[in-house]
CSV table of C-alpha atoms and ligand atoms in Angstrom, one decimal:
chain,number,residue,atom,x,y,z
A,389,MET,CA,0.0,0.0,0.0
A,390,SER,CA,1.5,3.3,-1.1
A,391,SER,CA,-0.3,5.7,1.2
A,392,GLY,CA,-3.5,6.6,3.0
A,393,TYR,CA,-6.8,6.9,1.4
A,394,LEU,CA,-6.8,10.7,1.4
A,395,ASP,CA,-4.1,10.7,-1.4
A,396,LYS,CA,-6.3,8.6,-3.7
A,397,ARG,CA,-9.0,9.7,-6.1
A,398,PHE,CA,-11.2,6.6,-6.2
A,399,VAL,CA,-11.9,4.8,-2.9
A,400,ILE,CA,-14.1,1.7,-3.1
A,401,VAL,CA,-15.8,0.2,-0.1
A,402,ALA,CA,-17.0,-3.4,-0.6
A,403,GLY,CA,-18.3,-6.3,1.5
A,404,LYS,CA,-21.2,-8.5,2.3
A,405,GLY,CA,-24.7,-7.1,2.6
A,406,GLY,CA,-25.5,-5.3,5.9
A,407,VAL,CA,-22.0,-5.2,7.3
A,408,GLY,CA,-21.7,-1.5,7.4
A,409,LYS,CA,-20.4,-0.4,3.9
A,410,SER,CA,-22.6,2.7,3.7
A,411,THR,CA,-21.6,3.6,7.3
A,412,MET,CA,-17.9,3.4,6.5
A,413,CYS,CA,-18.4,5.4,3.3
A,414,ALA,CA,-20.1,8.1,5.3
A,415,ALA,CA,-17.4,8.1,8.0
A,416,LEU,CA,-14.5,8.1,5.4
A,417,GLY,CA,-16.3,10.9,3.5
A,418,LEU,CA,-16.7,13.0,6.6
A,419,ALA,CA,-13.1,12.6,7.6
A,420,ALA,CA,-11.9,13.5,4.1
A,421,ALA,CA,-14.2,16.5,3.9
A,422,ARG,CA,-12.8,17.7,7.2
A,423,ALA,CA,-9.3,17.2,5.9
A,424,GLY,CA,-10.2,19.7,3.1
A,425,LYS,CA,-10.9,17.2,0.3
A,426,ARG,CA,-13.9,17.9,-1.9
A,427,THR,CA,-15.5,14.6,-1.6
A,428,ILE,CA,-18.4,12.8,-3.1
A,429,ILE,CA,-20.0,9.5,-2.0
A,430,ALA,CA,-21.4,7.6,-5.0
A,431,GLU,CA,-24.2,5.2,-4.2
A,432,LEU,CA,-25.0,2.9,-7.1
A,433,ASN,CA,-28.7,2.7,-7.9
A,434,THR,CA,-29.8,1.8,-4.4
A,435,ARG,CA,-31.9,2.9,-1.4
A,436,GLU,CA,-29.9,6.0,-0.4
A,437,LYS,CA,-28.1,6.0,2.9
A,438,ALA,CA,-25.4,8.7,2.8
A,439,PRO,CA,-27.6,11.8,2.9
A,440,HIS,CA,-29.8,10.4,5.7
A,441,PHE,CA,-26.8,10.0,8.1
A,442,PHE,CA,-26.5,13.8,7.7
A,443,GLY,CA,-30.1,14.6,8.1
A,444,LYS,CA,-30.7,15.3,4.4
A,445,PRO,CA,-33.3,13.9,2.0
A,446,ASP,CA,-32.4,11.6,-1.0
A,447,SER,CA,-29.8,13.2,-3.4
A,448,GLY,CA,-30.9,11.4,-6.5
A,449,TYR,CA,-28.9,11.9,-9.6
A,450,ASP,CA,-27.9,15.5,-8.8
A,451,ALA,CA,-25.0,15.7,-6.3
A,452,GLN,CA,-26.2,17.2,-3.1
A,453,GLU,CA,-24.0,18.8,-0.4
A,454,ILE,CA,-24.7,16.8,2.8
A,455,PHE,CA,-21.9,18.3,4.9
A,456,GLU,CA,-19.4,21.1,4.2
A,457,ASN,CA,-17.2,19.8,1.4
A,458,LEU,CA,-19.0,16.5,1.3
A,459,TYR,CA,-21.5,15.5,-1.4
A,460,SER,CA,-23.5,12.4,-2.3
A,461,ILE,CA,-25.1,11.1,-5.5
A,462,ASN,CA,-27.3,8.1,-6.3
A,463,ILE,CA,-26.2,7.0,-9.7
A,464,GLN,CA,-29.1,5.6,-11.6
A,465,PRO,CA,-28.8,3.9,-15.1
A,466,GLU,CA,-31.3,6.0,-17.0
A,467,PRO,CA,-30.0,9.5,-16.2
A,468,ALA,CA,-26.5,8.2,-16.5
A,469,LEU,CA,-27.1,6.8,-19.9
A,470,HIS,CA,-28.8,10.1,-20.9
A,471,GLU,CA,-25.8,12.1,-19.8
A,472,TYR,CA,-23.4,9.8,-21.5
A,473,GLY,CA,-25.4,9.8,-24.7
A,474,LEU,CA,-25.5,13.6,-24.8
A,475,MET,CA,-21.8,13.8,-24.0
A,476,LYS,CA,-21.0,11.6,-27.1
A,477,LEU,CA,-23.8,12.7,-29.4
A,478,LYS,CA,-23.9,16.4,-28.4
A,479,PHE,CA,-27.5,17.0,-29.3
A,480,GLU,CA,-30.7,16.0,-27.5
A,481,ARG,CA,-32.4,15.4,-30.8
A,482,VAL,CA,-29.8,13.0,-32.0
A,483,PHE,CA,-29.7,11.3,-28.6
A,484,LYS,CA,-33.5,10.8,-28.8
A,485,LEU,CA,-33.1,9.3,-32.2
A,486,VAL,CA,-30.4,6.9,-31.2
A,487,PHE,CA,-31.4,5.9,-27.6
A,488,GLU,CA,-35.1,6.3,-27.4
A,489,ASN,CA,-36.1,4.0,-30.2
A,490,GLU,CA,-37.5,0.7,-29.3
A,491,ALA,CA,-34.8,-1.5,-30.9
A,492,MET,CA,-32.0,0.3,-29.0
A,493,GLN,CA,-34.0,0.1,-25.7
A,494,ARG,CA,-34.4,-3.6,-26.2
A,495,LEU,CA,-30.8,-4.1,-27.0
A,496,LEU,CA,-29.7,-2.2,-23.9
A,497,ARG,CA,-32.1,-4.4,-21.8
A,498,MET,CA,-30.7,-7.5,-23.4
A,499,VAL,CA,-27.0,-6.9,-23.0
A,500,PRO,CA,-26.0,-8.4,-19.6
A,501,GLY,CA,-24.2,-6.0,-17.4
A,502,MET,CA,-25.1,-3.0,-19.5
A,503,ASN,CA,-26.8,-1.2,-16.7
A,504,GLU,CA,-23.9,-1.9,-14.3
A,505,LEU,CA,-21.5,-0.6,-16.9
A,506,ILE,CA,-23.4,2.6,-17.2
A,507,LEU,CA,-23.3,3.0,-13.3
A,508,LEU,CA,-19.6,2.3,-13.2
A,509,GLY,CA,-19.0,4.6,-16.2
A,510,LYS,CA,-20.6,7.5,-14.4
A,511,ALA,CA,-18.6,6.9,-11.2
A,512,PHE,CA,-15.5,6.7,-13.4
A,513,ASN,CA,-16.5,10.0,-15.0
A,514,LEU,CA,-16.6,11.7,-11.7
A,515,GLU,CA,-12.9,11.1,-11.5
A,516,ARG,CA,-12.4,12.7,-15.0
A,517,GLU,CA,-14.6,15.7,-14.4
A,518,ARG,CA,-12.7,19.0,-14.6
A,519,THR,CA,-13.6,22.6,-13.8
A,520,ARG,CA,-13.1,25.3,-16.4
A,521,ARG,CA,-9.7,25.9,-15.0
A,522,GLY,CA,-8.8,22.3,-15.5
A,523,ASP,CA,-8.8,21.2,-11.9
A,524,PRO,CA,-10.6,18.0,-10.8
A,525,VAL,CA,-14.1,18.8,-9.7
A,526,TRP,CA,-13.8,16.0,-7.0
A,527,ASP,CA,-10.7,15.3,-5.0
A,528,LEU,CA,-12.0,12.1,-3.7
A,529,ILE,CA,-14.8,9.8,-4.9
A,530,ILE,CA,-16.0,7.2,-2.5
A,531,VAL,CA,-17.8,4.3,-4.1
A,532,ASP,CA,-20.3,2.4,-2.0
A,533,ALA,CA,-20.1,-0.9,-3.9
A,534,PRO,CA,-23.0,-3.4,-4.2
A,535,ALA,CA,-22.8,-6.4,-1.8
A,536,THR,CA,-20.2,-9.1,-2.5
A,537,GLY,CA,-21.2,-11.0,-5.6
A,538,HIS,CA,-22.7,-8.0,-7.4
A,539,GLY,CA,-19.8,-5.9,-6.4
A,540,VAL,CA,-17.3,-8.3,-7.9
A,541,SER,CA,-19.2,-8.7,-11.2
A,542,LEU,CA,-19.6,-4.9,-11.4
A,543,LEU,CA,-15.9,-4.2,-10.8
A,544,ARG,CA,-14.9,-6.9,-13.1
A,545,LEU,CA,-16.9,-5.7,-16.1
A,546,PRO,CA,-14.3,-3.5,-17.8
A,547,GLN,CA,-11.9,-6.5,-17.8
A,548,VAL,CA,-14.6,-8.8,-19.1
A,549,ILE,CA,-15.5,-6.5,-21.9
A,550,LEU,CA,-11.9,-6.0,-22.9
A,551,GLU,CA,-11.5,-9.7,-23.2
A,552,VAL,CA,-14.1,-9.8,-25.9
A,553,SER,CA,-13.5,-6.6,-27.7
A,554,ARG,CA,-10.0,-5.1,-27.8
A,555,SER,CA,-10.6,-2.2,-30.2
A,556,GLY,CA,-13.1,0.4,-31.1
A,557,PRO,CA,-14.4,3.4,-29.1
A,558,MET,CA,-16.1,1.2,-26.5
A,559,ALA,CA,-12.9,-0.6,-25.8
A,560,GLU,CA,-11.0,2.6,-25.3
A,561,GLU,CA,-13.6,3.9,-22.8
A,562,VAL,CA,-13.5,0.6,-20.9
A,563,ARG,CA,-9.7,0.4,-21.0
A,564,ALA,CA,-9.5,3.7,-19.3
A,565,MET,CA,-11.9,2.4,-16.6
A,566,ARG,CA,-9.8,-0.7,-16.1
A,567,ASP,CA,-6.7,1.5,-15.9
A,568,LEU,CA,-8.2,3.6,-13.1
A,569,LEU,CA,-9.4,0.6,-11.2
A,570,THR,CA,-6.0,-1.0,-11.2
A,571,ASP,CA,-3.9,2.1,-10.6
A,572,PRO,CA,-2.5,2.0,-7.1
A,573,ALA,CA,-1.8,5.8,-7.2
A,574,ARG,CA,-5.4,6.6,-7.6
A,575,THR,CA,-7.5,3.7,-6.5
A,576,MET,CA,-7.9,1.8,-3.3
A,577,LEU,CA,-10.4,-1.0,-2.4
A,578,ASN,CA,-11.4,-1.4,1.3
A,579,LEU,CA,-13.3,-4.4,2.7
A,580,VAL,CA,-15.8,-4.2,5.5
A,581,SER,CA,-16.6,-7.2,7.6
A,582,LEU,CA,-18.1,-8.2,10.9
A,583,PRO,CA,-16.6,-10.6,13.4
A,584,GLU,CA,-19.3,-13.1,12.7
A,585,GLU,CA,-19.3,-16.5,10.9
A,586,MET,CA,-20.9,-15.7,7.5
A,587,PRO,CA,-19.3,-12.2,7.0
A,588,VAL,CA,-15.9,-13.7,7.8
A,589,LYS,CA,-16.3,-16.5,5.2
A,590,GLU,CA,-17.4,-14.0,2.6
A,591,THR,CA,-14.7,-11.6,3.4
A,592,ILE,CA,-12.0,-14.2,3.0
A,593,MET,CA,-13.5,-15.2,-0.4
A,594,LEU,CA,-13.8,-11.6,-1.5
A,595,ALA,CA,-10.3,-10.7,-0.5
A,596,ASP,CA,-9.1,-13.6,-2.6
A,597,GLN,CA,-11.1,-12.4,-5.6
A,598,VAL,CA,-9.8,-8.9,-5.3
A,599,GLU,CA,-6.3,-10.3,-5.4
A,600,GLN,CA,-6.8,-13.0,-8.1
A,601,ILE,CA,-9.5,-11.6,-10.4
A,602,LEU,CA,-10.1,-7.9,-9.9
A,603,ARG,CA,-6.5,-6.9,-9.2
A,604,ILE,CA,-7.7,-3.7,-7.7
A,605,PRO,CA,-5.1,-2.2,-5.2
A,606,LYS,CA,-6.0,-3.2,-1.7
A,607,GLY,CA,-6.5,-0.8,1.2
A,608,TYR,CA,-7.8,-1.7,4.6
A,609,LEU,CA,-10.0,-4.3,6.2
A,610,LEU,CA,-12.5,-2.5,8.4
A,611,ILE,CA,-13.8,-4.9,11.0
A,612,ASN,CA,-17.1,-3.3,12.1
A,613,GLY,CA,-19.2,-3.9,15.2
A,614,VAL,CA,-16.5,-5.0,17.6
A,615,PHE,CA,-17.7,-5.3,21.1
A,616,PRO,CA,-15.7,-3.8,24.0
A,617,VAL,CA,-13.8,-6.0,26.4
A,618,LEU,CA,-15.9,-5.7,29.5
A,619,ALA,CA,-14.4,-8.1,32.0
A,620,THR,CA,-11.4,-10.3,32.5
A,621,ALA,CA,-11.9,-14.1,33.2
A,622,GLU,CA,-11.5,-13.4,36.9
A,623,GLU,CA,-14.1,-10.7,36.9
A,624,ARG,CA,-16.4,-13.0,35.0
A,625,GLY,CA,-16.2,-15.5,37.7
A,626,TRP,CA,-16.9,-12.9,40.3
A,627,LEU,CA,-19.9,-11.6,38.3
A,628,SER,CA,-21.4,-15.0,38.1
A,629,THR,CA,-21.1,-15.6,41.8
A,630,LEU,CA,-22.5,-12.2,42.4
A,631,GLY,CA,-25.4,-13.0,40.0
A,632,GLU,CA,-26.3,-16.1,41.9
A,633,ALA,CA,-26.3,-14.4,45.2
A,634,ALA,CA,-28.0,-11.2,44.0
A,635,GLY,CA,-30.5,-12.9,41.7
A,636,GLY,CA,-32.2,-14.4,44.7
A,637,ALA,CA,-32.4,-11.1,46.5
A,638,ASP,CA,-33.5,-9.0,43.6
A,639,PRO,CA,-34.4,-10.5,40.2
A,640,ARG,CA,-33.8,-7.2,38.4
A,641,LEU,CA,-30.2,-7.2,39.5
A,642,GLY,CA,-29.9,-10.8,38.4
A,643,ARG,CA,-31.2,-9.9,34.9
A,644,ALA,CA,-28.9,-7.0,34.7
A,645,LEU,CA,-25.9,-9.2,35.4
A,646,THR,CA,-27.2,-11.8,32.9
A,647,CYS,CA,-27.2,-9.0,30.4
A,648,ILE,CA,-23.6,-8.0,31.1
A,649,ASP,CA,-22.6,-11.7,30.9
A,650,ALA,CA,-24.2,-12.0,27.5
A,651,MET,CA,-22.1,-9.1,26.3
A,652,VAL,CA,-19.0,-10.6,27.7
A,653,ALA,CA,-19.8,-13.9,26.0
A,654,ARG,CA,-20.4,-12.1,22.7
A,655,ARG,CA,-17.0,-10.5,22.8
A,656,ASP,CA,-15.5,-13.9,23.6
A,657,LEU,CA,-17.1,-15.3,20.5
A,658,GLN,CA,-15.9,-12.3,18.4
A,659,GLU,CA,-12.3,-13.0,19.5
A,660,GLY,CA,-12.1,-16.1,17.3
A,661,TYR,CA,-13.5,-14.4,14.3
A,662,LEU,CA,-11.2,-11.4,14.8
A,663,ALA,CA,-8.2,-13.7,14.9
A,664,GLU,CA,-9.4,-15.6,11.8
A,665,LEU,CA,-9.9,-12.3,9.8
A,666,ARG,CA,-6.5,-11.1,10.8
A,667,ARG,CA,-4.9,-14.4,9.9
A,668,ARG,CA,-6.6,-15.0,6.5
A,669,VAL,CA,-7.2,-11.5,5.0
A,670,PRO,CA,-4.0,-9.9,3.8
A,671,LEU,CA,-5.0,-6.3,4.4
A,672,PRO,CA,-4.1,-4.1,7.4
A,673,ALA,CA,-7.1,-4.5,9.8
A,674,ILE,CA,-8.8,-1.7,11.7
A,675,GLU,CA,-11.4,-2.5,14.4
A,676,VAL,CA,-14.4,-0.3,14.5
A,677,PRO,CA,-16.4,-0.5,17.8
A,678,PHE,CA,-20.0,-1.5,18.0
A,679,LEU,CA,-21.8,1.7,19.0
A,680,PHE,CA,-24.5,1.3,21.5
A,681,GLN,CA,-26.7,4.1,20.3
A,682,ARG,CA,-30.5,4.1,19.9
A,683,GLU,CA,-30.4,6.4,16.9
A,684,PHE,CA,-27.6,5.5,14.5
A,685,GLY,CA,-27.1,8.9,12.8
A,686,PHE,CA,-24.6,11.7,12.5
A,687,ASP,CA,-23.2,11.2,16.0
A,688,ALA,CA,-22.3,7.6,15.2
A,689,ILE,CA,-20.8,8.5,11.8
A,690,ASP,CA,-18.8,11.3,13.6
A,691,VAL,CA,-17.3,8.9,16.2
A,692,ILE,CA,-16.3,6.3,13.5
A,693,SER,CA,-15.0,9.0,11.2
A,694,ARG,CA,-12.7,10.5,13.9
A,695,GLN,CA,-11.4,7.0,14.7
A,696,LEU,CA,-10.7,6.1,11.1
A,697,ALA,CA,-9.1,9.5,10.5
A,698,ASP,CA,-6.5,8.7,13.2
A,699,VAL,CA,-5.4,5.4,11.6
A,700,MET,CA,-6.1,5.6,7.8
A,701,VAL,CA,-4.6,9.0,6.8
B,1494,ATP,N1,-20.3,0.2,14.4
B,1494,ATP,C1,-21.7,0.1,14.5
B,1494,ATP,N2,-22.3,0.0,15.7
B,1494,ATP,C2,-23.6,-0.2,15.8
B,1494,ATP,N3,-24.4,-0.3,14.7
B,1494,ATP,C3,-23.9,-0.2,13.5
B,1494,ATP,C4,-22.5,-0.1,13.3
B,1494,ATP,N4,-22.3,0.0,12.0
B,1494,ATP,C5,-23.4,-0.2,11.4
B,1494,ATP,N5,-24.4,-0.3,12.3
B,1494,ATP,C6,-25.9,-0.5,12.0
B,1494,ATP,O1,-26.0,-1.3,10.9
B,1494,ATP,C7,-26.9,-0.7,9.9
B,1494,ATP,C8,-26.5,-1.1,8.5
B,1494,ATP,O2,-25.3,-0.5,8.2
B,1494,ATP,P1,-25.0,-0.1,6.7
B,1494,ATP,O3,-26.2,0.4,6.0
B,1494,ATP,O4,-23.8,0.8,6.7
B,1494,ATP,O5,-24.6,-1.5,6.0
B,1494,ATP,P2,-24.4,-1.9,4.5
B,1494,ATP,O6,-23.3,-2.8,4.4
B,1494,ATP,O7,-24.3,-0.6,3.7
B,1494,ATP,O8,-25.8,-2.6,4.1
B,1494,ATP,P3,-26.3,-2.9,2.6
B,1494,ATP,O9,-25.5,-4.1,2.1
B,1494,ATP,O10,-27.8,-3.2,2.9
B,1494,ATP,O11,-26.1,-1.7,1.8
B,1494,ATP,C9,-26.7,0.8,10.2
B,1494,ATP,O12,-27.7,1.6,9.7
B,1494,ATP,C10,-26.6,0.8,11.7
B,1494,ATP,O13,-27.9,0.8,12.2
B,1495,MG,MG1,-25.3,0.1,2.0
């Protein structure tokens, strides 16, 4: 790994469904924005999460500022295709002629991966966008990748297309995408996992695919939802004796102690998975604590963001 994520342009966050990818994108985005990087979080045709963490409504296809210096966009295939078509064809009239006829629409629906390619293409274009003065519009693009399998096939598309067509305007476009994805100076892929059985299995598999198939430069492994160490073995013994004694006297106290015991047991269970992740996933690991908050919103993102800023930059 050459340097921290703040020096990159294209930071991808991938992992199994529900492990906290969108949370990490928001936290990384917030830290980058605070460090002075003009940052955009790109969600790919999904139920938006990024703006909600910052108390904002959906962004849709128009980038919305959700915090000072931090933007979000939900890239959808139709407006992305429209934008791309206009960029290439210059005139709305010509675009309509080419893209809005039934045969073309059918073709687009039929070609597998076409929608995904359009989504990736727009994300890629965010990296190429320049101001009138020629500076990049975005310093940092954070891509909230679809869950495991979908994420891999999406990120693999440019390579797959290049394997079947090596020349022509399409190949040129796609080659530039592949070059960005595999450029360690600009791109970094981070994995998110949880210290639980299924996420650990998928993360090991995913890390392997990143290495063998995608060849995208690897960043960090973010292990989310790590429970605190609440008690030593000795304290645990003491707690259980206390529980037996107190439970008889006041059942509420007994229940409270059972609750603490369950948390201690959960951490114990996590230990094994943490060790397995560290052993089998060849990325520097960062543990992100489980946050005991009733409302998982800006405050949670803020805590995680400050913690990541300390170790990832
Ligand atoms: N460190 C944490 N502590 C406590 N709760 C968390 C933590 N991280 C995430 N969560 C909870 O898990 C929820 C899901 O997280 P998130 O939406 O980031 O997952 P995801 O991987 O993006 O899911 P999907 O695959 O559905 O897009 C959050 O809304 C939050 O309630
Ligand atoms: Mg998500």
